[in-house]
Amino acid sequence: MRVELFEVHFNNSNSIYIGGQTVSGKVVVKLSKATWIDSIDIKFTGRAKSKWDVSNGDSSKQYKATEVYIDSEHHLYRCRGENDLQPAGLHMYPFDFTLPPDVPSSFEGRRGFVRYLCVVTLDRGWKGVLQIEQDLTVIRHLDLNQVHNAGLPQNLEREEVYEGCCCDSGDVSAYLQLPKSGYVPGEPLNYNLVVYNKATSSICGLVMNLIQTVRYTGYSDSLFSSGNPKYHDKVNSWTLMQADDEIAPGKTATYSTHCVIPAVAPSLLEGCNIIDINYELHVEVPVGWRTIQMCCAMFIGTIPLRQTRTTSTAPTIEEPVADSGLPPVSRHNFDLPPSYEECVFGRMESQELEPGEDVDDDDDDVSAARGAAGSSSATASRRSRLHRLPSYPYYSFESPSNSTAALATPVTTAHSVAGHTNSSATTSTALSSNSYPDPPPLPQGDHQGYMPLPIMEQPTYTSLPPPPSYESLGLNG
């Protein structure tokens, strides 16, 4: 074996780049003896692809689409004649390539992807071709300061009247407050969640999820196709908070804490026209055979809000700012570069994939990575292709905890409910269909290093909005 080493090294060790940056490095070749090499080429590619099948009885129709962002090839070495041998030893071939500034962020999904690759080819003529590939992660920043409504607070309220078997019945109300709508991975999501149990049975299993809805666009190449785009929604869920404590009849549970936004792709996936990403926060409170569901739109960016935007109801600078009742947002030096974390949804999806199910199973652009010594088997190459997981900016905030998913413990208070009395309660307040007790006071603590939130509207307990429509969320696809 004359080629003992054939590798590509990037000056940026984590291979993560921002659109507009220069990708630089060197190709390293080690020869055991003088060897004739025809050429060494390096190619940078970037593209998006979507693909899925729709079955209809015995037949199926395939929808797919492709966008190309980068397709650039460079010559690192060219042979000047038959007697032009590369001497034995270590050889380095430097390269650099500037990424376009407006390319979309890397993304891996079950029905599509945005991928950036560096492929190096060493041509030895009749002795064959050696080829290696290296994945690049490209980030297109989404500045939350430029996103409309990202700084606006969220106030949600829902009530469910339930009638169960064995004469179980009653009302359950839930109220959720968020200080804003835009977050970055690693940022604490402060929330205030209050659940009033006026039913005659306990509530257990409250959960808060971050919902990612990915919409893929594709076209059919069928002869009878209309040529119009078709859409396919894929929904992923990540648990932010789970409360397994029971909320007994006549009790009120208050969850006033925070959870951490995980590493996920930015909203919208700007620059890509065939893949769109949106996020929502879902809170589910099981009530008998039903479930109270509250949801609100979320924006996940790569550059955090520098200051919280205020609504027209916020006080002026001369007026005192009232306590919002939520844990304040931590201060952070946003000028410091963030770290990078692997996408949590990518990790989940890669575990689901089976051999032959990769969305890119017909990709002819590049060969699987293989070294000159032949150390990578076909199985290993296949596995490496299934686990291309991009990493995204992940900020480190000053917060009491860095856990991604929290097991919440509520602060409970007891009240009397018609037909049920809690003897352990030291004080009780009568509940009626038009009257609710004030939420328990939030725990006070040392918030040194935090900045206060703007005033937020308190929930109106006497008027409840109609249930939202979930068809528009893409949860039925």
Coordinates of C-alpha atoms in Angstrom, one line a residue, residues 76-474:
L76 CA -5.3 20.8 -5.5
Y77 CA -2.8 18.8 -7.6
R78 CA -2.3 17.9 -11.3
C79 CA 0.3 15.5 -12.7
R80 CA 2.6 17.1 -15.3
G81 CA 3.6 13.8 -17.0
E82 CA 4.2 10.1 -16.8
N83 CA 7.4 10.6 -14.9
D84 CA 6.0 13.1 -12.5
L85 CA 6.1 11.0 -9.3
Q86 CA 5.2 12.3 -5.8
P87 CA 8.1 11.4 -3.5
A88 CA 7.7 9.3 -0.4
G89 CA 6.7 11.1 2.7
L90 CA 4.1 13.5 4.0
H91 CA 2.4 15.9 1.6
M92 CA 0.0 18.7 2.4
Y93 CA -2.3 20.5 -0.1
P94 CA -3.9 23.6 1.4
F95 CA -7.4 24.8 0.3
D96 CA -9.8 27.6 1.1
F97 CA -13.4 28.2 -0.1
T98 CA -15.8 31.1 0.9
L99 CA -19.4 30.1 1.6
P100 CA -22.2 32.1 0.1
P101 CA -23.7 34.4 2.8
D102 CA -27.3 33.5 2.3
V103 CA -27.3 29.7 2.4
P104 CA -29.7 28.0 4.8
S105 CA -28.7 26.3 8.0
S106 CA -27.8 22.6 8.0
F107 CA -30.8 20.4 8.9
E108 CA -31.5 16.7 9.1
G109 CA -35.1 15.3 9.0
R110 CA -36.9 12.1 8.3
R111 CA -38.2 13.3 5.0
G112 CA -35.5 15.7 3.9
F113 CA -32.3 17.6 4.7
V114 CA -30.0 20.5 4.1
R115 CA -26.4 19.1 3.8
Y116 CA -23.0 20.6 3.1
L117 CA -20.2 18.3 2.1
C118 CA -16.5 18.5 1.3
V119 CA -15.4 15.6 -1.0
V120 CA -11.7 15.0 -1.8
T121 CA -10.8 12.7 -4.7
L122 CA -7.3 11.2 -5.2
D123 CA -7.1 9.7 -8.7
R124 CA -4.3 7.1 -9.2
G125 CA -5.2 6.3 -12.8
W126 CA -5.5 2.5 -13.5
K127 CA -4.9 1.8 -9.8
G128 CA -8.2 3.3 -8.9
V129 CA -9.7 6.3 -7.1
L130 CA -9.6 7.1 -3.4
Q131 CA -12.3 9.3 -2.0
I132 CA -13.2 10.8 1.4
E133 CA -16.0 13.1 2.5
Q134 CA -16.4 15.4 5.4
D135 CA -19.7 16.9 6.6
L136 CA -19.8 20.6 7.3
T137 CA -22.4 22.3 9.6
V138 CA -23.4 25.7 8.2
I139 CA -25.4 28.2 10.4
R140 CA -27.6 31.0 9.0
H141 CA -28.3 33.3 11.9
L142 CA -31.8 34.1 12.9
D143 CA -31.7 37.3 15.0
L144 CA -34.7 37.3 17.3
N145 CA -34.4 41.1 17.6
Q146 CA -35.5 41.2 14.0
V147 CA -38.5 38.8 14.4
H148 CA -41.8 40.4 14.9
N149 CA -43.5 39.6 18.2
A150 CA -40.6 37.5 19.5
G151 CA -40.4 39.7 22.6
L152 CA -44.2 39.7 23.3
P153 CA -45.4 37.8 26.4
Q154 CA -47.9 35.0 26.2
N155 CA -51.0 34.7 28.4
L156 CA -53.1 31.5 27.9
E157 CA -56.1 30.2 29.7
R158 CA -58.4 27.2 29.2
E159 CA -61.2 25.6 31.1
E160 CA -62.6 22.1 30.6
V161 CA -65.9 20.9 32.0
Y162 CA -65.8 17.2 32.2
E163 CA -68.3 14.5 33.0
G164 CA -67.0 11.0 33.6
C165 CA -68.3 7.7 34.7
C166 CA -69.3 6.9 38.3
C167 CA -70.7 10.4 38.7
D168 CA -67.2 12.0 38.4
S169 CA -67.6 15.6 37.1
G170 CA -66.4 19.1 37.6
D171 CA -64.3 21.9 36.1
V172 CA -60.6 22.2 35.6
S173 CA -58.9 25.5 34.6
A174 CA -55.4 26.1 33.6
Y175 CA -53.5 29.4 33.1
L176 CA -50.0 29.8 31.6
Q177 CA -47.8 32.9 31.5
L178 CA -44.6 33.3 29.5
P179 CA -42.5 36.5 29.5
K180 CA -41.8 36.3 25.7
S181 CA -42.1 34.2 22.6
G182 CA -38.6 34.1 21.3
Y183 CA -35.7 32.0 22.7
V184 CA -32.4 30.5 21.7
P185 CA -31.1 27.0 22.6
G186 CA -29.7 26.9 26.1
E187 CA -31.9 29.8 27.3
P188 CA -34.2 29.2 30.3
L189 CA -37.9 29.4 29.5
N190 CA -39.5 30.9 32.6
Y191 CA -43.1 30.1 33.0
N192 CA -46.0 30.4 35.5
L193 CA -48.5 27.6 35.2
V194 CA -51.5 27.4 37.5
V195 CA -54.0 24.6 37.5
Y196 CA -57.3 24.8 39.4
N197 CA -58.9 21.4 40.1
K198 CA -62.6 21.9 40.8
A199 CA -63.4 18.3 39.7
T200 CA -64.2 15.4 42.1
S201 CA -61.2 13.3 40.9
S202 CA -57.4 13.9 41.0
I203 CA -55.3 15.2 38.1
C204 CA -52.0 13.5 37.3
G205 CA -49.6 13.6 34.3
L206 CA -49.3 17.2 33.4
V207 CA -46.7 17.7 30.6
M208 CA -45.2 20.6 28.7
N209 CA -43.7 19.9 25.2
L210 CA -41.8 21.8 22.6
I211 CA -43.4 20.8 19.3
Q212 CA -41.4 21.1 16.1
T213 CA -43.4 20.9 12.9
V214 CA -41.4 20.5 9.7
R215 CA -43.2 21.0 6.4
Y216 CA -41.6 19.5 3.3
T217 CA -42.5 20.6 -0.2
G218 CA -42.3 18.2 -3.1
Y219 CA -43.4 17.6 -6.7
S220 CA -44.5 14.5 -8.5
D221 CA -42.8 13.5 -11.7
S222 CA -45.8 11.5 -12.8
L223 CA -47.0 12.0 -16.3
F224 CA -50.4 12.9 -15.1
S225 CA -49.2 15.2 -12.3
S226 CA -50.7 18.7 -12.1
G227 CA -47.3 20.2 -11.4
N228 CA -48.6 21.8 -8.2
P229 CA -46.5 21.4 -5.0
K230 CA -47.5 19.0 -2.3
Y231 CA -46.8 19.3 1.3
H232 CA -45.9 16.7 4.0
D233 CA -45.8 17.6 7.7
K234 CA -43.6 15.8 10.2
V235 CA -44.1 16.6 13.9
N236 CA -41.4 16.0 16.6
S237 CA -41.9 16.5 20.3
W238 CA -39.4 17.2 23.1
T239 CA -40.5 17.1 26.7
L240 CA -39.6 20.3 28.6
M241 CA -41.4 19.6 31.8
Q242 CA -43.3 16.7 33.3
A243 CA -45.2 16.7 36.6
D244 CA -46.2 13.4 38.0
D245 CA -47.6 14.8 41.3
E246 CA -51.4 14.4 41.8
I247 CA -53.5 17.5 42.0
A248 CA -56.2 16.4 44.4
P249 CA -59.8 17.6 44.2
G250 CA -60.2 21.1 45.5
K251 CA -56.5 22.0 45.2
T252 CA -54.7 24.5 43.1
A253 CA -51.2 23.7 41.8
T254 CA -48.7 26.4 40.8
Y255 CA -45.6 25.7 38.8
S256 CA -43.3 28.7 38.8
T257 CA -39.9 27.7 37.5
H258 CA -38.0 27.3 34.2
C259 CA -36.9 24.7 31.7
V260 CA -34.1 24.9 29.2
I261 CA -34.6 25.2 25.4
P262 CA -32.7 22.3 23.8
A263 CA -30.5 22.4 20.7
V264 CA -32.7 22.5 17.7
A265 CA -32.7 24.1 14.2
P266 CA -33.8 27.7 14.0
S267 CA -37.3 28.6 13.0
L268 CA -38.3 29.1 9.4
L269 CA -35.0 27.6 8.0
E270 CA -34.5 30.8 6.0
G271 CA -32.9 30.4 2.6
C272 CA -34.6 27.0 1.9
N273 CA -37.8 27.0 -0.1
I274 CA -38.6 23.3 0.3
I275 CA -38.3 22.8 4.0
D276 CA -40.0 25.0 6.6
I277 CA -39.7 24.7 10.4
N278 CA -42.1 26.1 13.1
Y279 CA -42.3 25.6 16.8
E280 CA -45.1 25.6 19.4
L281 CA -45.3 25.2 23.1
H282 CA -47.9 22.6 24.1
V283 CA -49.2 22.1 27.7
E284 CA -51.4 19.1 28.3
V285 CA -53.5 18.6 31.5
P286 CA -55.3 15.3 31.5
V287 CA -58.9 15.6 32.8
G288 CA -60.6 12.3 33.0
W289 CA -61.1 11.0 29.4
R290 CA -60.2 14.5 28.0
T291 CA -57.2 16.6 28.0
I292 CA -56.9 20.4 28.4
Q293 CA -54.5 21.6 25.7
M294 CA -52.9 25.0 25.5
C295 CA -50.6 26.0 22.7
C296 CA -48.7 29.1 21.6
A297 CA -46.3 29.9 18.8
M298 CA -42.6 29.9 19.7
F299 CA -39.6 31.4 17.8
I300 CA -36.3 29.6 18.1
G301 CA -33.4 31.7 16.9
T302 CA -29.6 31.8 17.0
I303 CA -29.1 35.3 18.3
P304 CA -31.1 36.1 21.5
L305 CA -33.1 39.1 22.4
R306 CA -30.9 41.8 23.8
Q307 CA -33.8 43.5 25.6
T308 CA -37.4 42.4 26.0
R309 CA -39.8 44.3 23.8
T310 CA -42.8 45.8 25.5
T311 CA -46.4 46.2 24.3
S312 CA -48.5 49.3 24.3
T313 CA -49.8 48.4 27.8
A314 CA -46.3 48.5 29.3
P315 CA -45.5 51.5 31.6
T316 CA -43.3 54.3 30.5
I317 CA -39.8 54.6 31.9
E318 CA -41.0 57.1 34.5
E319 CA -43.7 54.8 35.8
P320 CA -43.0 51.9 38.3
V321 CA -42.9 48.5 36.8
A322 CA -45.1 45.9 38.5
D323 CA -43.9 42.5 39.3
S324 CA -44.9 40.1 36.5
G325 CA -45.1 37.1 38.9
L326 CA -42.5 35.2 36.8
P327 CA -38.9 34.3 37.5
P328 CA -36.8 37.1 35.9
V329 CA -34.7 36.4 32.8
S330 CA -31.0 36.1 33.4
R331 CA -28.5 38.6 32.2
H332 CA -26.1 37.3 29.6
N333 CA -23.2 38.7 27.6
F334 CA -24.5 38.1 24.1
D335 CA -21.3 39.2 22.5
L336 CA -19.5 36.0 23.8
P337 CA -19.5 33.2 21.2
P338 CA -21.9 30.4 22.1
S339 CA -20.9 26.7 22.2
Y340 CA -22.5 24.2 19.9
E341 CA -24.7 21.2 20.7
E342 CA -26.0 18.3 18.6
C343 CA -29.6 18.6 17.5
V344 CA -31.8 16.6 19.9
F345 CA -34.4 15.9 17.2
G346 CA -31.7 14.6 14.9
R347 CA -30.6 12.2 17.5
M348 CA -34.1 10.8 17.9
E349 CA -34.7 10.5 14.2
S350 CA -31.4 8.7 13.6
Q351 CA -32.3 6.1 16.1
E352 CA -35.6 5.4 14.2
L353 CA -33.9 4.8 10.9
E354 CA -33.3 1.4 9.6
P355 CA -30.8 0.3 6.9
G356 CA -32.2 1.3 3.5
E357 CA -34.5 4.0 4.9
D358 CA -32.2 6.9 4.6
V359 CA -33.9 9.7 2.7
D360 CA -30.6 9.9 0.7
D361 CA -30.4 6.3 -0.3
D362 CA -30.3 7.1 -4.0
D363 CA -27.7 9.9 -3.6
D364 CA -25.0 9.6 -6.4
D365 CA -23.2 12.8 -5.6
V366 CA -20.6 11.3 -3.4
S367 CA -19.3 7.9 -2.3
A368 CA -19.3 6.8 1.3
A369 CA -16.2 7.9 3.2
R370 CA -13.4 5.4 2.9
G371 CA -9.7 5.5 3.8
A372 CA -6.8 4.4 1.8
A373 CA -6.2 1.5 4.2
G374 CA -9.7 0.3 3.7
S375 CA -10.5 0.5 7.4
S376 CA -14.1 1.6 6.9
S377 CA -16.5 -1.3 6.0
A378 CA -19.6 -0.8 4.0
T379 CA -21.7 -1.2 7.1
A380 CA -19.7 1.5 9.0
S381 CA -20.0 3.8 6.0
R382 CA -23.7 3.3 6.0
R383 CA -24.0 4.0 9.7
S384 CA -22.0 7.2 9.4
R385 CA -24.3 8.5 6.8
L386 CA -27.4 7.8 8.9
H387 CA -25.9 9.8 11.8
R388 CA -25.1 13.2 10.2
L389 CA -26.3 15.3 13.1
P390 CA -25.8 19.1 12.7
S391 CA -24.9 21.2 15.8
Y392 CA -26.5 24.5 16.6
P393 CA -25.5 27.5 18.7
Y394 CA -26.1 26.8 22.4
Y395 CA -25.9 29.6 24.9
S396 CA -24.9 29.3 28.5
F397 CA -27.1 31.5 30.7
E398 CA -26.8 32.3 34.4
S399 CA -29.5 30.1 35.7
P400 CA -30.0 27.7 38.7
S401 CA -30.2 24.6 36.5
N402 CA -29.1 23.5 33.1
S403 CA -31.4 20.5 32.8
T404 CA -33.1 20.1 29.5
A405 CA -36.2 18.5 30.8
A406 CA -37.4 19.2 34.3
L407 CA -39.6 17.2 36.7
A408 CA -41.8 19.9 38.2
T409 CA -43.0 20.0 41.8
P410 CA -46.1 22.2 42.3
V411 CA -47.0 24.5 45.1
T412 CA -50.5 23.5 46.1
T413 CA -53.2 25.1 48.1
A414 CA -56.5 23.5 49.1
H415 CA -60.1 24.7 48.7
S416 CA -63.5 23.3 49.2
V417 CA -65.5 22.0 46.3
A418 CA -69.2 21.2 46.2
G419 CA -69.6 17.6 47.3
H420 CA -66.0 17.3 48.5
T421 CA -64.1 18.7 51.5
N422 CA -60.4 18.4 52.1
S423 CA -60.0 18.0 55.8
S424 CA -56.3 18.6 55.7
A425 CA -56.6 22.2 54.5
T426 CA -55.9 24.9 57.1
T427 CA -57.9 27.5 55.1
S428 CA -60.5 27.1 52.4
T429 CA -62.1 29.3 49.9
A430 CA -65.5 28.5 48.3
L431 CA -65.3 28.0 44.6
S432 CA -68.1 28.7 42.1
S433 CA -68.3 28.7 38.3
N434 CA -67.6 32.4 38.2
S435 CA -65.1 32.8 41.0
Y436 CA -61.5 31.7 41.4
P437 CA -59.1 32.3 44.2
D438 CA -56.0 34.3 43.5
P439 CA -53.0 32.1 42.6
P440 CA -50.7 31.3 45.4
P441 CA -47.8 33.8 45.8
L442 CA -44.7 32.9 43.8
P443 CA -41.7 32.0 45.8
Q444 CA -39.4 34.9 46.5
G445 CA -35.6 34.4 46.3
D446 CA -32.3 36.0 45.5
H447 CA -32.4 36.9 41.8
Q448 CA -29.0 38.5 41.8
G449 CA -27.7 38.7 38.2
Y450 CA -31.2 38.8 36.7
M451 CA -33.0 41.7 35.0
P452 CA -36.7 42.3 35.6
L453 CA -39.4 41.5 33.0
P454 CA -41.8 44.2 31.8
I455 CA -45.3 44.2 33.3
M456 CA -47.5 41.4 32.0
E457 CA -51.2 41.3 31.8
Q458 CA -52.7 38.9 34.4
P459 CA -55.1 36.2 33.1
T460 CA -58.8 37.2 33.2
Y461 CA -60.4 34.3 35.1
T462 CA -64.0 35.2 34.4
S463 CA -63.8 34.9 30.6
L464 CA -62.3 31.9 28.8
P465 CA -61.5 31.9 25.1
P466 CA -62.8 29.2 22.8
P467 CA -60.7 26.1 22.2
P468 CA -58.0 26.7 19.5
S469 CA -58.1 24.8 16.2
Y470 CA -55.4 22.2 16.0
E471 CA -55.9 21.4 12.4
S472 CA -53.7 24.3 11.4
L473 CA -50.8 23.0 13.5
G474 CA -50.1 20.1 11.2

